[in-house]
Coordinates of C-alpha atoms in Angstrom, one line a residue:
M1 CA 26.2 19.9 -3.0
G2 CA 27.5 16.7 -1.6
K3 CA 27.6 13.2 -2.9
S4 CA 24.5 12.0 -4.6
K5 CA 25.0 8.3 -3.8
L6 CA 24.9 6.5 -0.4
T7 CA 28.3 5.1 0.1
F8 CA 28.8 4.4 3.8
K9 CA 27.3 1.3 5.3
Q10 CA 24.6 1.4 2.7
I11 CA 22.4 -1.4 3.8
L12 CA 22.4 -0.3 7.4
E13 CA 21.5 3.2 6.5
R14 CA 18.6 2.0 4.4
F15 CA 17.4 -0.1 7.3
S16 CA 17.9 2.8 9.7
Y17 CA 15.9 5.1 7.4
G18 CA 13.0 2.6 7.3
C19 CA 13.0 2.3 11.1
G20 CA 11.5 5.8 11.2
D21 CA 8.2 4.7 9.6
F22 CA 8.3 1.6 11.8
G23 CA 8.3 4.0 14.8
C24 CA 5.6 6.3 13.4
N25 CA 3.3 3.4 12.6
I26 CA 3.5 2.0 16.2
I27 CA 1.3 5.0 17.3
Y28 CA -0.4 5.7 14.0
T29 CA -1.7 2.1 13.6
A30 CA -2.7 2.0 17.3
M31 CA -4.7 5.2 16.8
S32 CA -6.4 3.8 13.7
A33 CA -7.1 0.3 14.9
F34 CA -7.5 0.4 18.7
L35 CA -8.1 3.9 20.0
L36 CA -11.8 4.2 19.4
F37 CA -12.3 0.6 20.8
Y38 CA -10.3 1.6 23.9
Y39 CA -12.3 4.8 24.4
T40 CA -15.7 3.1 24.1
D41 CA -15.1 -0.3 25.7
Y42 CA -12.6 0.6 28.4
A43 CA -12.7 4.3 29.1
G44 CA -16.5 4.3 28.7
V45 CA -16.8 7.3 26.4
S46 CA -19.4 8.0 23.7
A47 CA -18.3 6.9 20.2
L48 CA -20.1 9.9 18.7
A49 CA -18.4 12.4 20.9
V50 CA -15.0 10.9 20.2
G51 CA -15.7 10.7 16.5
T52 CA -16.5 14.4 16.5
I53 CA -13.3 15.2 18.4
M54 CA -11.3 13.3 15.8
M55 CA -12.9 15.0 12.9
V56 CA -12.5 18.5 14.3
S57 CA -8.9 17.7 15.1
R58 CA -8.2 17.0 11.4
I59 CA -8.4 20.8 10.8
F60 CA -5.7 21.6 13.4
D61 CA -3.6 18.7 12.2
G62 CA -3.5 20.0 8.6
I63 CA -2.5 23.5 9.8
S64 CA 0.2 22.1 12.0
D65 CA 1.7 20.2 9.1
I66 CA 2.3 23.4 7.1
I67 CA 3.8 25.1 10.2
M68 CA 6.1 22.2 10.8
G69 CA 7.2 22.2 7.2
V70 CA 8.3 25.8 7.4
I71 CA 10.2 25.0 10.7
V72 CA 12.0 22.1 9.1
D73 CA 13.1 24.3 6.1
R74 CA 14.5 26.9 8.5
T75 CA 16.2 24.5 10.9
K76 CA 20.0 24.8 10.9
S77 CA 22.1 22.4 13.0
K78 CA 25.2 20.2 12.8
F79 CA 22.8 17.2 12.3
G80 CA 20.9 18.9 9.4
K81 CA 17.3 20.0 8.9
A82 CA 15.3 16.9 9.6
R83 CA 17.3 14.6 11.9
P84 CA 17.4 16.9 14.9
W85 CA 13.6 16.8 15.1
I86 CA 13.6 13.0 15.1
L87 CA 16.0 13.0 18.1
R88 CA 14.1 15.8 19.9
M89 CA 10.6 14.3 19.5
C90 CA 11.1 10.6 19.9
I91 CA 10.6 10.5 23.7
P92 CA 7.7 13.0 23.7
F93 CA 6.2 10.8 20.9
A94 CA 6.3 7.7 23.1
V95 CA 5.0 9.6 26.2
C96 CA 2.0 10.9 24.1
G97 CA 1.3 7.3 23.0
V98 CA 1.1 6.3 26.7
L99 CA -1.1 9.4 27.5
L100 CA -3.6 8.5 24.7
F101 CA -4.3 5.2 26.4
S102 CA -4.4 6.6 30.0
V103 CA -7.9 8.1 30.3
P104 CA -8.6 8.5 34.0
A105 CA -11.3 5.9 34.7
S106 CA -12.7 7.7 37.7
W107 CA -13.4 11.0 35.9
G108 CA -16.8 12.1 34.7
Q109 CA -17.8 12.1 31.0
T110 CA -17.1 15.8 30.4
A111 CA -13.7 15.6 32.1
K112 CA -12.8 12.5 30.1
L113 CA -13.7 14.2 26.8
V114 CA -11.6 17.2 27.7
Y115 CA -8.7 14.9 28.5
I116 CA -9.2 13.0 25.1
F117 CA -9.4 16.3 23.2
V118 CA -6.1 17.6 24.7
T119 CA -4.1 14.3 24.5
Y120 CA -5.4 13.4 21.0
N121 CA -4.4 16.8 19.6
L122 CA -1.1 16.9 21.6
T123 CA -0.3 13.5 20.0
S124 CA -1.7 13.9 16.5
T125 CA -1.6 17.6 15.8
V126 CA 1.7 18.5 17.6
V127 CA 4.1 15.6 18.4
Y128 CA 3.2 13.2 15.5
T129 CA 3.5 16.1 13.0
A130 CA 6.7 17.3 14.6
I131 CA 8.4 13.9 14.0
N132 CA 6.6 12.7 10.8
V133 CA 7.1 15.8 8.6
P134 CA 10.9 15.8 9.2
Y135 CA 11.0 12.1 8.7
S136 CA 9.1 12.4 5.4
S137 CA 11.6 15.2 4.3
L138 CA 14.6 13.0 5.1
N139 CA 14.6 11.0 1.9
A140 CA 15.2 14.0 -0.2
L141 CA 18.0 15.2 2.1
M142 CA 19.9 11.9 2.1
T143 CA 20.5 11.5 -1.6
Q144 CA 19.6 12.9 -5.0
D145 CA 20.2 9.6 -6.8
P146 CA 16.7 8.6 -8.1
Y147 CA 17.3 4.8 -7.8
E148 CA 18.6 5.1 -4.2
R149 CA 15.5 7.2 -3.3
S150 CA 13.4 4.4 -4.6
V151 CA 15.3 1.8 -2.5
L152 CA 14.9 4.0 0.5
S153 CA 11.2 4.2 -0.1
I154 CA 11.1 0.4 -0.4
F155 CA 12.7 0.1 3.0
R156 CA 10.3 2.7 4.4
N157 CA 7.3 0.7 3.2
L158 CA 8.7 -2.6 4.4
L159 CA 9.4 -1.3 7.9
A160 CA 6.1 0.6 8.0
T161 CA 4.2 -2.6 7.1
A162 CA 6.2 -4.5 9.7
G163 CA 5.2 -1.9 12.3
T164 CA 1.5 -2.2 11.3
L165 CA 1.6 -6.0 11.5
I166 CA 3.3 -6.0 14.9
I167 CA 0.8 -3.6 16.4
N168 CA -2.1 -5.5 15.0
T169 CA -0.6 -8.8 16.3
V170 CA 0.7 -7.9 19.8
T171 CA -1.5 -5.1 21.2
L172 CA -4.4 -7.2 22.4
P173 CA -2.2 -10.0 23.8
L174 CA -0.1 -7.4 25.6
V175 CA -3.3 -5.9 27.1
E176 CA -4.4 -9.3 28.3
F177 CA -1.0 -10.0 29.7
F178 CA -1.2 -6.9 31.9
G179 CA -4.7 -7.7 33.2
D180 CA -7.1 -6.7 30.4
N181 CA -8.3 -3.5 32.2
V182 CA -7.9 0.2 31.8
S183 CA -4.4 0.3 33.3
A184 CA -3.3 -2.6 31.1
W185 CA -3.5 -0.4 28.0
T186 CA -1.3 2.2 29.7
K187 CA 1.3 -0.5 30.5
A188 CA 1.1 -2.0 27.0
F189 CA 1.9 1.3 25.4
C190 CA 4.8 1.9 27.8
V191 CA 6.3 -1.2 26.2
L192 CA 5.3 -0.2 22.6
G193 CA 6.4 3.4 23.2
L194 CA 9.9 2.2 24.2
L195 CA 10.0 0.2 21.0
A196 CA 9.2 3.3 19.0
V197 CA 12.0 5.3 20.7
I198 CA 14.5 2.6 19.8
A199 CA 13.4 2.7 16.2
F200 CA 13.7 6.5 15.9
L201 CA 17.2 6.4 17.5
F202 CA 18.2 3.9 14.8
T203 CA 17.0 6.5 12.2
F204 CA 18.8 9.4 13.9
F205 CA 22.1 7.7 14.4
G206 CA 22.1 5.5 11.2
T207 CA 21.3 8.2 8.6
K208 CA 23.1 11.2 7.3
E209 CA 21.8 14.4 5.4
R210 CA 24.0 15.0 2.4
V211 CA 21.9 17.2 0.1
K212 CA 22.3 21.0 0.4
A213 CA 20.4 23.8 -1.4
A214 CA 22.0 25.2 -4.5
A215 CA 21.2 28.7 -3.4
H216 CA 23.3 29.9 -0.4
D217 CA 24.6 33.0 1.2
E218 CA 28.2 34.3 1.5
N219 CA 28.8 32.0 4.5
G220 CA 27.7 28.9 2.5
E221 CA 24.4 28.6 4.5
A222 CA 21.1 27.8 2.8
V223 CA 19.0 30.9 2.3
D224 CA 15.7 30.9 4.3
V225 CA 12.7 30.9 2.0
P226 CA 9.9 33.3 3.0
F227 CA 6.7 31.4 3.6
K228 CA 4.7 33.3 1.0
E229 CA 7.4 32.7 -1.6
G230 CA 7.6 29.1 -0.7
L231 CA 3.9 28.7 -1.2
K232 CA 4.1 30.4 -4.6
A233 CA 6.9 28.1 -5.6
L234 CA 4.8 25.1 -4.7
F235 CA 2.1 26.1 -7.1
K236 CA 4.6 26.6 -9.9
N237 CA 5.8 23.0 -9.4
K238 CA 3.5 21.0 -11.7
Y239 CA 4.9 17.7 -10.5
W240 CA 4.2 18.5 -6.9
I241 CA 0.6 19.4 -7.8
M242 CA 0.3 16.0 -9.6
M243 CA 1.6 14.1 -6.6
T244 CA -0.4 16.0 -4.1
C245 CA -3.6 15.3 -6.1
M246 CA -2.5 11.6 -6.3
L247 CA -1.9 11.4 -2.5
A248 CA -5.2 13.1 -1.7
L249 CA -7.1 10.7 -4.0
F250 CA -5.3 7.6 -2.9
F251 CA -5.9 8.3 0.8
L252 CA -9.5 9.1 0.2
M253 CA -9.7 5.8 -1.6
Y254 CA -7.8 3.9 1.1
S255 CA -10.3 5.2 3.7
V256 CA -13.4 4.3 1.6
N257 CA -12.0 0.9 0.5
G258 CA -10.5 -0.1 3.9
G259 CA -13.7 0.9 5.8
S260 CA -15.9 -1.1 3.4
T261 CA -13.8 -4.3 3.4
V262 CA -15.8 -5.9 6.2
Y263 CA -19.1 -5.0 4.5
Y264 CA -17.9 -6.4 1.2
A265 CA -16.8 -9.7 2.9
K266 CA -20.0 -10.1 4.9
D267 CA -22.7 -8.9 2.5
I268 CA -21.2 -9.6 -1.0
L269 CA -18.9 -12.6 -0.4
G270 CA -21.1 -14.0 2.4
D271 CA -18.5 -14.4 5.1
R272 CA -17.0 -11.6 7.2
N273 CA -14.1 -13.8 8.2
L274 CA -12.8 -13.5 4.6
V275 CA -11.5 -10.0 5.7
S276 CA -8.5 -11.7 7.3
T277 CA -7.9 -13.8 4.1
I278 CA -8.2 -10.8 1.8
N279 CA -6.0 -8.5 3.9
G280 CA -3.6 -11.1 5.1
I281 CA -2.6 -12.4 1.7
F282 CA -2.5 -8.9 0.3
N283 CA -0.1 -7.7 3.0
V284 CA 2.2 -10.7 2.8
V285 CA 2.5 -10.5 -1.0
Q286 CA 3.1 -6.7 -0.7
I287 CA 6.0 -7.3 1.6
L288 CA 7.5 -10.1 -0.5
A289 CA 7.1 -8.1 -3.8
M290 CA 8.9 -5.1 -2.3
F291 CA 12.2 -7.1 -2.5
F292 CA 11.9 -7.2 -6.3
I293 CA 10.6 -3.7 -7.0
A294 CA 14.1 -2.1 -7.0
M295 CA 15.1 -4.1 -10.0
L296 CA 12.0 -2.9 -11.9
V297 CA 12.6 0.7 -11.0
K298 CA 16.3 0.5 -12.1
K299 CA 15.2 -0.9 -15.5
F300 CA 11.9 0.9 -16.2
G301 CA 11.9 4.0 -13.9
K302 CA 9.6 5.1 -11.1
R303 CA 6.7 6.4 -13.3
N304 CA 6.4 3.2 -15.3
V305 CA 6.6 1.0 -12.2
F306 CA 4.0 3.2 -10.5
S307 CA 1.7 2.9 -13.6
L308 CA 2.2 -0.9 -13.7
G309 CA 1.0 -1.0 -10.1
L310 CA -2.1 0.9 -11.0
V311 CA -2.9 -1.5 -13.8
L312 CA -2.4 -4.5 -11.5
D313 CA -4.6 -2.9 -8.9
I314 CA -7.4 -2.4 -11.4
I315 CA -7.1 -6.0 -12.6
G316 CA -7.1 -7.3 -9.0
M317 CA -10.2 -5.4 -8.1
L318 CA -12.1 -6.6 -11.2
M319 CA -11.1 -10.2 -10.4
L320 CA -12.5 -9.9 -6.9
N321 CA -15.6 -8.2 -8.1
F322 CA -16.4 -11.0 -10.5
S323 CA -15.1 -13.8 -8.3
G324 CA -18.6 -14.9 -7.1
G325 CA -17.1 -15.7 -3.8
A326 CA -14.8 -18.4 -5.2
M327 CA -11.8 -18.8 -3.0
P328 CA -9.2 -19.3 -5.8
M329 CA -10.3 -16.0 -7.4
I330 CA -10.2 -14.2 -4.0
V331 CA -6.7 -15.4 -3.3
A332 CA -5.5 -14.6 -6.9
S333 CA -7.1 -11.1 -6.6
S334 CA -5.2 -10.5 -3.3
I335 CA -1.9 -11.6 -4.9
V336 CA -2.3 -9.3 -7.9
R337 CA -3.4 -6.3 -5.7
G338 CA -0.5 -7.0 -3.3
I339 CA 2.0 -6.8 -6.2
G340 CA 0.3 -3.7 -7.5
N341 CA 0.3 -1.9 -4.1
A342 CA 4.0 -2.8 -3.7
C343 CA 4.8 -1.0 -7.0
G344 CA 3.0 2.1 -5.7
G345 CA 4.3 2.0 -2.2
A346 CA 7.9 1.6 -3.4
T347 CA 7.8 4.6 -5.8
M348 CA 5.3 7.2 -4.5
W349 CA 7.3 8.8 -1.8
A350 CA 10.5 8.8 -3.9
M351 CA 8.5 10.6 -6.6
V352 CA 7.5 13.2 -4.0
S353 CA 11.2 13.7 -3.2
D354 CA 12.0 14.2 -6.9
T355 CA 9.5 17.0 -7.0
I356 CA 11.6 18.9 -4.5
D357 CA 14.6 19.0 -6.9
Y358 CA 12.4 20.0 -9.8
G359 CA 10.9 22.8 -7.6
E360 CA 14.4 24.1 -6.7
W361 CA 15.5 23.9 -10.4
K362 CA 12.3 25.7 -11.5
T363 CA 12.0 28.4 -8.8
G364 CA 15.4 28.6 -7.0
Y365 CA 13.8 27.6 -3.7
R366 CA 14.5 24.3 -2.0
T367 CA 11.7 23.5 0.5
E368 CA 11.8 19.8 1.6
G369 CA 9.7 20.5 4.7
L370 CA 7.0 22.6 3.0
V371 CA 6.7 20.1 0.1
N372 CA 6.2 17.1 2.4
S373 CA 4.0 19.0 4.8
A374 CA 1.7 20.2 2.1
C375 CA 1.5 16.7 0.7
S376 CA 0.7 15.5 4.2
F377 CA -2.0 18.1 4.5
G378 CA -3.5 16.9 1.2
Y379 CA -3.6 13.2 2.1
K380 CA -5.0 13.9 5.6
I381 CA -7.8 15.9 4.0
G382 CA -8.4 13.0 1.6
N383 CA -8.4 10.5 4.4
G384 CA -10.9 12.6 6.4
L385 CA -13.2 13.1 3.3
G386 CA -13.0 9.4 2.6
S387 CA -14.3 8.5 6.1
A388 CA -17.3 10.8 5.6
L389 CA -17.9 9.7 2.0
L390 CA -18.2 6.0 3.0
G391 CA -20.9 6.8 5.6
L392 CA -22.7 9.0 3.1
I393 CA -22.7 6.3 0.3
L394 CA -23.9 3.6 2.7
E395 CA -26.6 5.9 4.0
I396 CA -27.8 6.8 0.5
G397 CA -27.8 3.1 -0.4
G398 CA -30.0 2.3 2.6
Y399 CA -27.6 0.0 4.4
V400 CA -29.0 -1.3 7.7
G401 CA -26.4 -2.8 10.0
D402 CA -28.7 -5.4 11.8
A403 CA -30.8 -6.4 8.8
A404 CA -30.9 -10.1 8.0
S405 CA -30.3 -9.3 4.3
Q406 CA -29.5 -6.0 2.5
T407 CA -31.5 -4.4 -0.3
A408 CA -30.1 -4.3 -3.8
S409 CA -29.3 -0.6 -3.4
A410 CA -27.4 -1.2 -0.2
L411 CA -25.3 -4.0 -1.9
A412 CA -24.7 -1.6 -4.8
S413 CA -23.4 1.0 -2.4
I414 CA -21.0 -1.5 -0.9
R415 CA -19.7 -2.4 -4.4
I416 CA -19.3 1.3 -5.2
S417 CA -17.3 1.9 -2.1
F418 CA -15.1 -1.2 -2.2
V419 CA -14.5 -1.8 -5.9
W420 CA -15.6 1.1 -8.2
I421 CA -14.3 4.1 -6.3
P422 CA -10.8 2.5 -6.1
I423 CA -10.9 1.6 -9.8
A424 CA -11.9 5.2 -10.6
V425 CA -8.9 6.5 -8.6
Y426 CA -6.5 4.1 -10.3
V427 CA -7.7 5.3 -13.7
I428 CA -7.3 8.9 -12.7
G429 CA -3.8 8.0 -11.5
L430 CA -2.9 6.5 -14.9
I431 CA -4.2 9.7 -16.7
I432 CA -2.0 11.8 -14.4
M433 CA 1.0 9.6 -15.1
K434 CA 0.6 10.3 -18.8
F435 CA 1.9 13.8 -18.0
W436 CA 4.7 12.8 -15.7
Q437 CA 8.0 13.3 -17.6
L438 CA 10.2 14.0 -14.6
D439 CA 12.1 10.6 -14.8
K440 CA 13.4 11.7 -18.2
E441 CA 14.3 15.2 -17.1
F442 CA 15.8 14.4 -13.8
D443 CA 19.4 13.8 -14.7
Q444 CA 19.7 17.2 -16.4
I445 CA 17.9 18.9 -13.5
I446 CA 20.5 17.5 -11.1
A447 CA 23.4 18.5 -13.4
D448 CA 22.0 22.1 -13.5
L449 CA 21.6 22.3 -9.7
K450 CA 25.2 21.1 -9.2
E451 CA 26.4 23.7 -11.6
R452 CA 24.5 26.4 -9.7
A453 CA 25.9 25.2 -6.4
A454 CA 29.4 25.4 -7.7
K455 CA 29.1 29.1 -8.5

């Protein structure tokens, strides 16, 4: 079954693994933060039309995740199951990033919308899925050591956050450098796309797949899992169900909470510029806290560290809610929530990887690709529902964007979106974690799998 611990140039391999999410986030963050702005203010396209395209594309995106998961599970090459796809798709990924920000300015509205539909789905539904699903599967293929998986997840979150910060910081200055026009966005993403390719090459050359399925044929090759049987196996995996529910709820919450931050700062705290204070301190503390999470995981286990993060998130949210706009309390809240989010970010994806081993032990089928793609499908659905839910809550509350002051019901809808929905999700997470016993069972599960592989 291979060695369970990383032994060769360990620090470099951890960094190389993290580079994959750095590369993914270069385009993902750009799509989240700047794409709609580029479409409306530079390409001159209707925000409503683009929003409709993005929402419809979620359906195709979710289906492609499942398909790619099956493809990863059936991939056989000298580089493994996941790494070949990172190598194959890194250049197409960069090219698609450039195409997204290259809407022909001279075309009519209909032609532009067709171009946007094709390039958005080519990027998000096809190429991003084809590189992100294998990357998400890589953690479980590199090691079965639970502590090392947590460390890999820490490096993943560190580099992902670094990628987000870089894109948010350099994109607009790059556009201005190249002339602040339509073609300037294309040139800027030629530079950023190259950076993404370099990051993915670090991941491909700097990592190694060591974990093999316990079930194999007479030639020692892993047995292909029929799609129908793979799906059945997923729903026999109680821990996978728990994590998928958690991810769906968390990404729904991230969408609602993140989208309502500016409303909370402007209408509740009285200063929209506090958005940068709240998010800036939160992100910096999260990065710094990541360096200490590994010690906590080693001593207390992933489930307990994850639960600690949920408690800190609840405390931080309550501090902010009752801060009355006082700056010391706002800062303290961001610090507490930053530490809490670091606990969750450092453990969540490692816990997903652990469900793969449990599923193999329980059903005999090892499906890294299908497990991760089904999780991805879950959190993308959660993210899409969260975007719709935020608009619905604000609409019911009677929020009016250009009003001099908001009604009591509108302010209540903002509080529900920013504070109380996240707290409800964190409480549900704590309830789910009461039933999570995999940390205690894991050593015996791995021992049983090794025994099967030796037969």
